Coordinates of C-alpha atoms in Angstrom, one line a residue:
X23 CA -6.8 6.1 46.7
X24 CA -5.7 9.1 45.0
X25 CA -2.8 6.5 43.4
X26 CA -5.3 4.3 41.6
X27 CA -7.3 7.0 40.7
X28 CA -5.1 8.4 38.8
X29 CA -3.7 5.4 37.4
X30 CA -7.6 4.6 36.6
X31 CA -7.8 8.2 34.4
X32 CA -4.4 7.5 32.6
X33 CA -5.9 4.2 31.5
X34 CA -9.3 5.5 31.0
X35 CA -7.7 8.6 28.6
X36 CA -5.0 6.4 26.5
X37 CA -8.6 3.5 26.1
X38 CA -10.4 6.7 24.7
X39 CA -7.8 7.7 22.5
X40 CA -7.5 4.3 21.3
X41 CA -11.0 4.7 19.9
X42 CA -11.3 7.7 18.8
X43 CA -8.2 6.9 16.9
X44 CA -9.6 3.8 15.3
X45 CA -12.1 5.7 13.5
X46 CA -9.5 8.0 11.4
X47 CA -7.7 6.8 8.4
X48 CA -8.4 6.3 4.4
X49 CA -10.4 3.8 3.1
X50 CA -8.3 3.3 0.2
X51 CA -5.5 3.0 2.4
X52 CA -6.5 0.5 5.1
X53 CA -6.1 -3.2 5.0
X54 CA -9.3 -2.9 7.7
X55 CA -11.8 -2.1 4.7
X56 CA -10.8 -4.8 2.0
X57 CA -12.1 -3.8 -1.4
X58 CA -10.4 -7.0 -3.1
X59 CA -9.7 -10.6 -3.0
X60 CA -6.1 -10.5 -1.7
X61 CA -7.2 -8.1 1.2
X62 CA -10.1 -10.5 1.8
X63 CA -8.3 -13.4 2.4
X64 CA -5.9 -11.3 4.6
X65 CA -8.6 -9.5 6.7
X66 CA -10.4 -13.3 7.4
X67 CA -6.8 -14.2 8.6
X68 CA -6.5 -11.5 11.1
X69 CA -10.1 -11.6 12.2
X70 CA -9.0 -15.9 13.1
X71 CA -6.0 -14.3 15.1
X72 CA -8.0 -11.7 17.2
X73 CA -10.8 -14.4 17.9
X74 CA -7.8 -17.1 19.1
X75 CA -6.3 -14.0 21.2
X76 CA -9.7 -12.6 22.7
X77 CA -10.5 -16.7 23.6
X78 CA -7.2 -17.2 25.4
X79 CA -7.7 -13.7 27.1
X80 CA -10.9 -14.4 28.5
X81 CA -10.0 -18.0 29.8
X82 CA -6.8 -17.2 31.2
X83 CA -8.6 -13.8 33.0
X84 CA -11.6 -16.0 33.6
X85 CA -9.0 -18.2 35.7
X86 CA -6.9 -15.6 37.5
X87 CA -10.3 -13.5 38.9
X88 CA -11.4 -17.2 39.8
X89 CA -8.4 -17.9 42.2
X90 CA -8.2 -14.3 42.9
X91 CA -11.5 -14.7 44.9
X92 CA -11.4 -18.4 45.4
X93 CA -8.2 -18.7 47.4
X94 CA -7.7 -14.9 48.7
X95 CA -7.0 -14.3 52.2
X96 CA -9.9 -14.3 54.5
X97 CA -10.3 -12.3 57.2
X98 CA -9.3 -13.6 60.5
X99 CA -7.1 -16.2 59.1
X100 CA -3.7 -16.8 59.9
X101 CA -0.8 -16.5 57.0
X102 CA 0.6 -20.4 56.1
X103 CA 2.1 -21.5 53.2
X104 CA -0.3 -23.6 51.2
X105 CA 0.2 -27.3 50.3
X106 CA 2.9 -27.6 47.8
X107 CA 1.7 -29.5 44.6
X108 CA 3.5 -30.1 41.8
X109 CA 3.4 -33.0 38.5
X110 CA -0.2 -33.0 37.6
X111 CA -0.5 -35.2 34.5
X112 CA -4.2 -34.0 33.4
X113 CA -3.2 -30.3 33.6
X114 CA -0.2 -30.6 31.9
X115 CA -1.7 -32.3 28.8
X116 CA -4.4 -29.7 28.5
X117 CA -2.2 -26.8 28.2
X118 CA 0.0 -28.5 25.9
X119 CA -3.1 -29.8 23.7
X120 CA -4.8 -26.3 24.0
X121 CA -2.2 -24.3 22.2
X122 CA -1.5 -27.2 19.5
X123 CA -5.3 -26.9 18.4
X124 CA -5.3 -23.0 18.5
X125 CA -1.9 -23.0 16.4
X126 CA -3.7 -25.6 13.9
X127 CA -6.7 -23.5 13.3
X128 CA -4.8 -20.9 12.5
X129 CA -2.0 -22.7 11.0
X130 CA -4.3 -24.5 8.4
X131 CA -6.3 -21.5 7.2
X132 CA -2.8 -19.8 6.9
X133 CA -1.1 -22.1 4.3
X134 CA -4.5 -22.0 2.4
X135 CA -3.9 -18.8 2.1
X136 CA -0.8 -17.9 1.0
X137 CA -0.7 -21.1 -1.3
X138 CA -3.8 -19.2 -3.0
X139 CA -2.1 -16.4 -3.2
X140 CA 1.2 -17.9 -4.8
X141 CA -1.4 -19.2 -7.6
X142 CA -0.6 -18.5 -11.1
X143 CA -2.3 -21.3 -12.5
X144 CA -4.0 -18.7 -15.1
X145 CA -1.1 -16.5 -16.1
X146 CA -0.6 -16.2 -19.5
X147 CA -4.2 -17.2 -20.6
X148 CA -6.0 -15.5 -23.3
X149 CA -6.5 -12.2 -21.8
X150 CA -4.9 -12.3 -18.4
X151 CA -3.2 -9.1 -17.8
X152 CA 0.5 -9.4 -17.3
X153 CA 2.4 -6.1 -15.7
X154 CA 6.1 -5.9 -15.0
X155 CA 6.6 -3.1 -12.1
X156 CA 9.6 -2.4 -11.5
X157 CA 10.7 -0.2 -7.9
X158 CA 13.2 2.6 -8.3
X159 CA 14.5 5.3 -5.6
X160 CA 11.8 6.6 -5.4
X161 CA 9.0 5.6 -7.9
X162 CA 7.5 3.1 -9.2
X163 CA 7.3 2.3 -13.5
X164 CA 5.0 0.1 -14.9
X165 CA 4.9 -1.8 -18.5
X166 CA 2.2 -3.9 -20.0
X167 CA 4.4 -5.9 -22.2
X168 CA 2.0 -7.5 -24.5
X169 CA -0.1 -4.3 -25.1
X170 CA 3.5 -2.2 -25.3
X171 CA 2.4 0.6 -22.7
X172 CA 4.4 2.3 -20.4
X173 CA 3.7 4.6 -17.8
X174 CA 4.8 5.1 -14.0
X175 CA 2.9 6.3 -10.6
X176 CA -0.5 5.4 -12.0
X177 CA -1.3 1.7 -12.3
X178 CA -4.6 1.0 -14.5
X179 CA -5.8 -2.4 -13.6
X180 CA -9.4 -3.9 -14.3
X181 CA -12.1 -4.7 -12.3
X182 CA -13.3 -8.0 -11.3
X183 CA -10.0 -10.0 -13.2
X184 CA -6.7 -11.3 -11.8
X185 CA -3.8 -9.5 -12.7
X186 CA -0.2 -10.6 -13.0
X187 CA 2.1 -8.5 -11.8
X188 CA 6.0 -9.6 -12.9
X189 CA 7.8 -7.5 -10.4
X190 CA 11.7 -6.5 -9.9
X191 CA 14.4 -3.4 -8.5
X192 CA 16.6 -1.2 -10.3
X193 CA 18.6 -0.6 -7.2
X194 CA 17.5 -1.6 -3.7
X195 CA 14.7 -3.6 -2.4
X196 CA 11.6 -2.2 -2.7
X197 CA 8.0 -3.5 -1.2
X198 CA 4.7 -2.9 -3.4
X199 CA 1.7 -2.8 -1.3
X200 CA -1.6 -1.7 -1.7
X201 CA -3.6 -1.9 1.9
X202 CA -6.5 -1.9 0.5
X203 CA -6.7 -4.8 -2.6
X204 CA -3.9 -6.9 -1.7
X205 CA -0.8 -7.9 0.4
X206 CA 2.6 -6.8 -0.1
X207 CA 5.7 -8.4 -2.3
X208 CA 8.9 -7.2 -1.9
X209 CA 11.0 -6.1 -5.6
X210 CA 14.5 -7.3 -5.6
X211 CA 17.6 -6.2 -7.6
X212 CA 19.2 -8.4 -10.2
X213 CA 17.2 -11.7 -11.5
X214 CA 15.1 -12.8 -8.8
X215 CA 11.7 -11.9 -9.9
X216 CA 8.7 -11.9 -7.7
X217 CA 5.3 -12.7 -8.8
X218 CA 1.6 -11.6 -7.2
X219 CA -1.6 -10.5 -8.1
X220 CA -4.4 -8.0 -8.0
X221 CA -7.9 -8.3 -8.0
X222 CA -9.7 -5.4 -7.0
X223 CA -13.9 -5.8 -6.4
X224 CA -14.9 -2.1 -7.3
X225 CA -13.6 1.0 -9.2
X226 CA -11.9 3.5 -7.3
X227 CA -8.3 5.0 -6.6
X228 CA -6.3 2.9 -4.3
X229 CA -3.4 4.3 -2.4
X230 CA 0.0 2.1 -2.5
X231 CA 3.4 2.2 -0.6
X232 CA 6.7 1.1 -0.1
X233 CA 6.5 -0.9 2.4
X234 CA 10.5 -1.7 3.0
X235 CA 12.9 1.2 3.6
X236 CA 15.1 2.2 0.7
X237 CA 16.5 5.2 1.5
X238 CA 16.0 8.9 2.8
X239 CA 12.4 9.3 0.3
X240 CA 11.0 5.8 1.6
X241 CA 8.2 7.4 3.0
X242 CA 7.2 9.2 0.4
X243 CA 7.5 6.7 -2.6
X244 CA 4.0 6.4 -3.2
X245 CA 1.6 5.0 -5.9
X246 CA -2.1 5.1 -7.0
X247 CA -3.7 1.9 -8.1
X248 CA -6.3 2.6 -10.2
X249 CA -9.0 0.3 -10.9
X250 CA -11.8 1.0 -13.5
X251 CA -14.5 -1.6 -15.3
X252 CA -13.4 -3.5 -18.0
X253 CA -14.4 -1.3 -20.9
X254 CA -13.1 1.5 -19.9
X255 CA -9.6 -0.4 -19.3
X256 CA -9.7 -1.1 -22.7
X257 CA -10.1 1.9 -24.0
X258 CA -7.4 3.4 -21.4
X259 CA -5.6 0.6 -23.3
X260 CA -6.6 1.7 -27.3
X261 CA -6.1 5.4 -26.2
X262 CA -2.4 4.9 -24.3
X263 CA -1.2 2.7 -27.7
X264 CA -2.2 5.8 -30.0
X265 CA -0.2 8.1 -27.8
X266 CA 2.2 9.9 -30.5
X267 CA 5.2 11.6 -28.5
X268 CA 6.3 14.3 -31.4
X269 CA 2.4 15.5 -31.2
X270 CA 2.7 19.1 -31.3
X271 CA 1.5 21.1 -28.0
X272 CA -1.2 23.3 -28.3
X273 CA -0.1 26.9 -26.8
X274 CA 2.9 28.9 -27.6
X275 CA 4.3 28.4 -23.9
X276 CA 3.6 25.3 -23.9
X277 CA 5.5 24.7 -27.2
X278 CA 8.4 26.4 -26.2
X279 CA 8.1 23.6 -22.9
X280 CA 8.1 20.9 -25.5
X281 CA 11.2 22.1 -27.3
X282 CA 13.3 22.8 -23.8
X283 CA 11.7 19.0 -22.6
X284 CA 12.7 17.3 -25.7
X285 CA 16.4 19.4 -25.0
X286 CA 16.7 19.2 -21.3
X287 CA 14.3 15.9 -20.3
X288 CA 14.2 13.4 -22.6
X289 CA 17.8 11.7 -21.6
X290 CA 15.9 10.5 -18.3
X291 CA 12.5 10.6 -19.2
X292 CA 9.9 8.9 -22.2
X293 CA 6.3 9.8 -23.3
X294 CA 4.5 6.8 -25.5
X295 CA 6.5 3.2 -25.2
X296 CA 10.2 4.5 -25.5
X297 CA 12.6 3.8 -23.5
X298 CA 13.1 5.9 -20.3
X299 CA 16.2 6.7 -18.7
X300 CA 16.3 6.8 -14.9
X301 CA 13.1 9.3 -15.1
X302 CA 9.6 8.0 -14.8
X303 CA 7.9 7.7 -17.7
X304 CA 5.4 10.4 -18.2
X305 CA 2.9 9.4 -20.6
X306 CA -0.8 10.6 -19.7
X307 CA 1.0 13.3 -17.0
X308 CA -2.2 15.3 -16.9
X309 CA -4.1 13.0 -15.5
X310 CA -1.4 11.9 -13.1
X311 CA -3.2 11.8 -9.3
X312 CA -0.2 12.8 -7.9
X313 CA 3.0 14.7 -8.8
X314 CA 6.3 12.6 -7.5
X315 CA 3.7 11.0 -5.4
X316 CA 3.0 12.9 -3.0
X317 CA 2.1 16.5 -4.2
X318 CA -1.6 18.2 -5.9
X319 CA -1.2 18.0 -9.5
X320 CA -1.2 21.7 -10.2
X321 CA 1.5 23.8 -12.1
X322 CA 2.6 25.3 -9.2
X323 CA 3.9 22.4 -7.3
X324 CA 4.8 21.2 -11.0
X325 CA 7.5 24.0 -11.3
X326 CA 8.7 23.8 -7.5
X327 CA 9.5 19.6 -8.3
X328 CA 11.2 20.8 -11.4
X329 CA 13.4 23.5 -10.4
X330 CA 14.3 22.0 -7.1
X331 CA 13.6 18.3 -6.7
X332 CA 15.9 17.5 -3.7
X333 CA 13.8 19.9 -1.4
X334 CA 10.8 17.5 -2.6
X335 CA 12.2 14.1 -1.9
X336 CA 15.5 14.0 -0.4
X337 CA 17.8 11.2 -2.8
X338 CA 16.0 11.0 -5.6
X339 CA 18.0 10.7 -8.9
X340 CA 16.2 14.2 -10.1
X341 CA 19.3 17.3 -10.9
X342 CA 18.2 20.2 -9.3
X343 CA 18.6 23.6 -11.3
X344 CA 18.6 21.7 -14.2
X345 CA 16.7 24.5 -15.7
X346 CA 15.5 28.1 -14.5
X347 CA 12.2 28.9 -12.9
X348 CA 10.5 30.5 -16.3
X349 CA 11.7 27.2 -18.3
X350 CA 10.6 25.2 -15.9
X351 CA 6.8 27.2 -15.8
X352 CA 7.5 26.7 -19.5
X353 CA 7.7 23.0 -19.4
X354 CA 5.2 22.6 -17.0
X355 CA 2.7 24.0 -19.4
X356 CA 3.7 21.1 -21.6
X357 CA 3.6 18.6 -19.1
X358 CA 0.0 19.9 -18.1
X359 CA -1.1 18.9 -21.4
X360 CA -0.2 15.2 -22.0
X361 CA -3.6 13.8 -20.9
X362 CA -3.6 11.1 -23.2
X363 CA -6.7 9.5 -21.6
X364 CA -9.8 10.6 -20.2
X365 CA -10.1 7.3 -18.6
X366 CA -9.6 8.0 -14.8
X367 CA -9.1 11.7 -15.8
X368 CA -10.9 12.3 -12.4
X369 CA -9.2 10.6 -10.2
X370 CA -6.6 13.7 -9.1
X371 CA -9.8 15.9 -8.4
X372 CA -10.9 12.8 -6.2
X373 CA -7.9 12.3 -4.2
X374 CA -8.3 16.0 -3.4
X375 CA -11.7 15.8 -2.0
X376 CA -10.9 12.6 0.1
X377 CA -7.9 14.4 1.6

């Protein structure tokens, strides 16, 4: 007794568990709580597995606690060996049809699917947004060829439209996925371009990942999708194509951050549409919801990421002691500046509260 009793609590504690766990997580961060069409058409596909899986589960237990109490022992009766049948026609053509129809409906719903979400029948149409993302060790750039914007981490998209995005890797295979709006696509080195789309239902700040390891800092190459209505996209748009780089900073620190950046920086790095090296670019940095990622956007964690950015993310192309701790306080002043947009200007103070 004591035996199953405890086996009983064991199973009792890890089912509890189970459900108190379920309720934990992000919104913006769970492919549970779709918020756009590609996670829609992914979340119907999964709910069509679990209803196939809970259906076979209750038929097959259905059967087992049938001939469980149907055919158990009875008291009094003597132990034989039952008649031996084997070869029954009927049975074996109703397991074998069973599963062929359960594979079918999910089979045809399936192909439907992914067929719709290979569709680029309207890329390159009159105002269909095109992106080219492009995965690096360990960060993600993103370029909006025909309106000649560049910036990294932070993907503006708009609401309610399809967007293209063209995607590759400057190294290793990547995987962009954002739980929450859409599936994943994996970026691959050389030529061999992969194409999906986004199409996200409501504003808000979506959380992305890598979803395919890369290295020692997989885990931490993050993203922010962030989706906004369409008027505010363009002027995200009209206010990122007026960005001038050579703009003058405001304070005298913050100067002197400008002149060591332009000196120590700009050989990796880009502000406005010029060419970056193997630095993000970091057009709009103030309004950035995350520094490398993963860290608040405050000077403090600024200056640590500058001065020592192995400690950070381990592997990451970033020279450590590149400059000194007052330089680097310098050019973080600098940095703190560039908010190029107040489009989504809130959307750092917003990850902090949902953290």
């Amino acid at each position: 007794m004591r035996g199953w009793m405890g086996k009983f609590r064991t199973f009792f504690l890890f089912g509890a568990l189970t459900l108190v766990l379920s309720g934990c997580g992000i919104d913006n961060l769970s492919a549970l709580k779709p918020k756009g069409y590609g996670s829609d058409l992914l979340f119907d596909l999964m709910m069509i597995s679990i209803a196939i899986m809970l259906f076979v589960f209750v038929i097959v237990m259905a059967i087992y606690t049938f001939v469980l109490i149907r055919y158990r022992q009875k008291k009094g009766q003597e132990d034989f060996i039952p008649k031996q049948t084997e070869g029954n026609k009927a049975l074996e053509v109703i397991w074998t049809v069973i599963p062929i129809i359960l594979l079918l409906v999910l089979a045809v719903p399936t192909v439907q699917a992914t067929f719709d979400l290979a569709d680029e029948s309207t890329k390159g149409d009159d105002g269909v947004t095109t992106i080219e993302v492009t995965g690096n060790q360990f960060w993600w750039h993103f370029s909006y060829p025909d309106d000649e914007i560049s910036t990294s981490q932070d993907l503006y998209i708009p609401t309610g439209e399809r967007v293209y995005l063209d995607m590759k890797s400057s190294d290793v295979i990547h995987s962009f996925w954002v739980p929450s709006i859409a599936g994943k696509m994996d970026t691959n080195p050389g030529d061999n371009d992969n194409t999906m789309y986004l199409e996200a239902y409501e504003e808000g700040v979506y959380w992305g990942k890598c979803a395919e390891l890369c290295g020692e800092s997989h885990s931490l190459m993050d993203f922010r999708v962030i989706a906004v209505s369409p008027d505010e996209y363009d002027q995200w748009k009209e206010d990122m194509q007026n960005v001038d780089p050579e703009a003058e900073a405001e304070t005298a620190d913050a100067q002197e951050g400008q002149d060591l950046f332009e000196d120590s920086c700009m050989g990796c790095h880009a502000i406005g549409d010029g060419a970056a090296g193997q630095g993000p670019n970091l057009t709009n940095f103030a309004n950035r919801t995350k520094i490398a990622g993963i860290l608040e956007p405050n000077k403090e964690n600024l200056v640590d990421w500058i001065v020592n950015p192995e400690e950070v993310k381990p592997g990451n192309q970033m020279p450590a002691n590149l400059v000194s701790e007052d330089e680097a306080s310098q050019i973080a002043e600098y940095l703190m500046e560039l908010d190029h947009s107040d489009v989504g200007s809130n959307a750092s103070s917003e990850e902090v509260e949902d953290e």
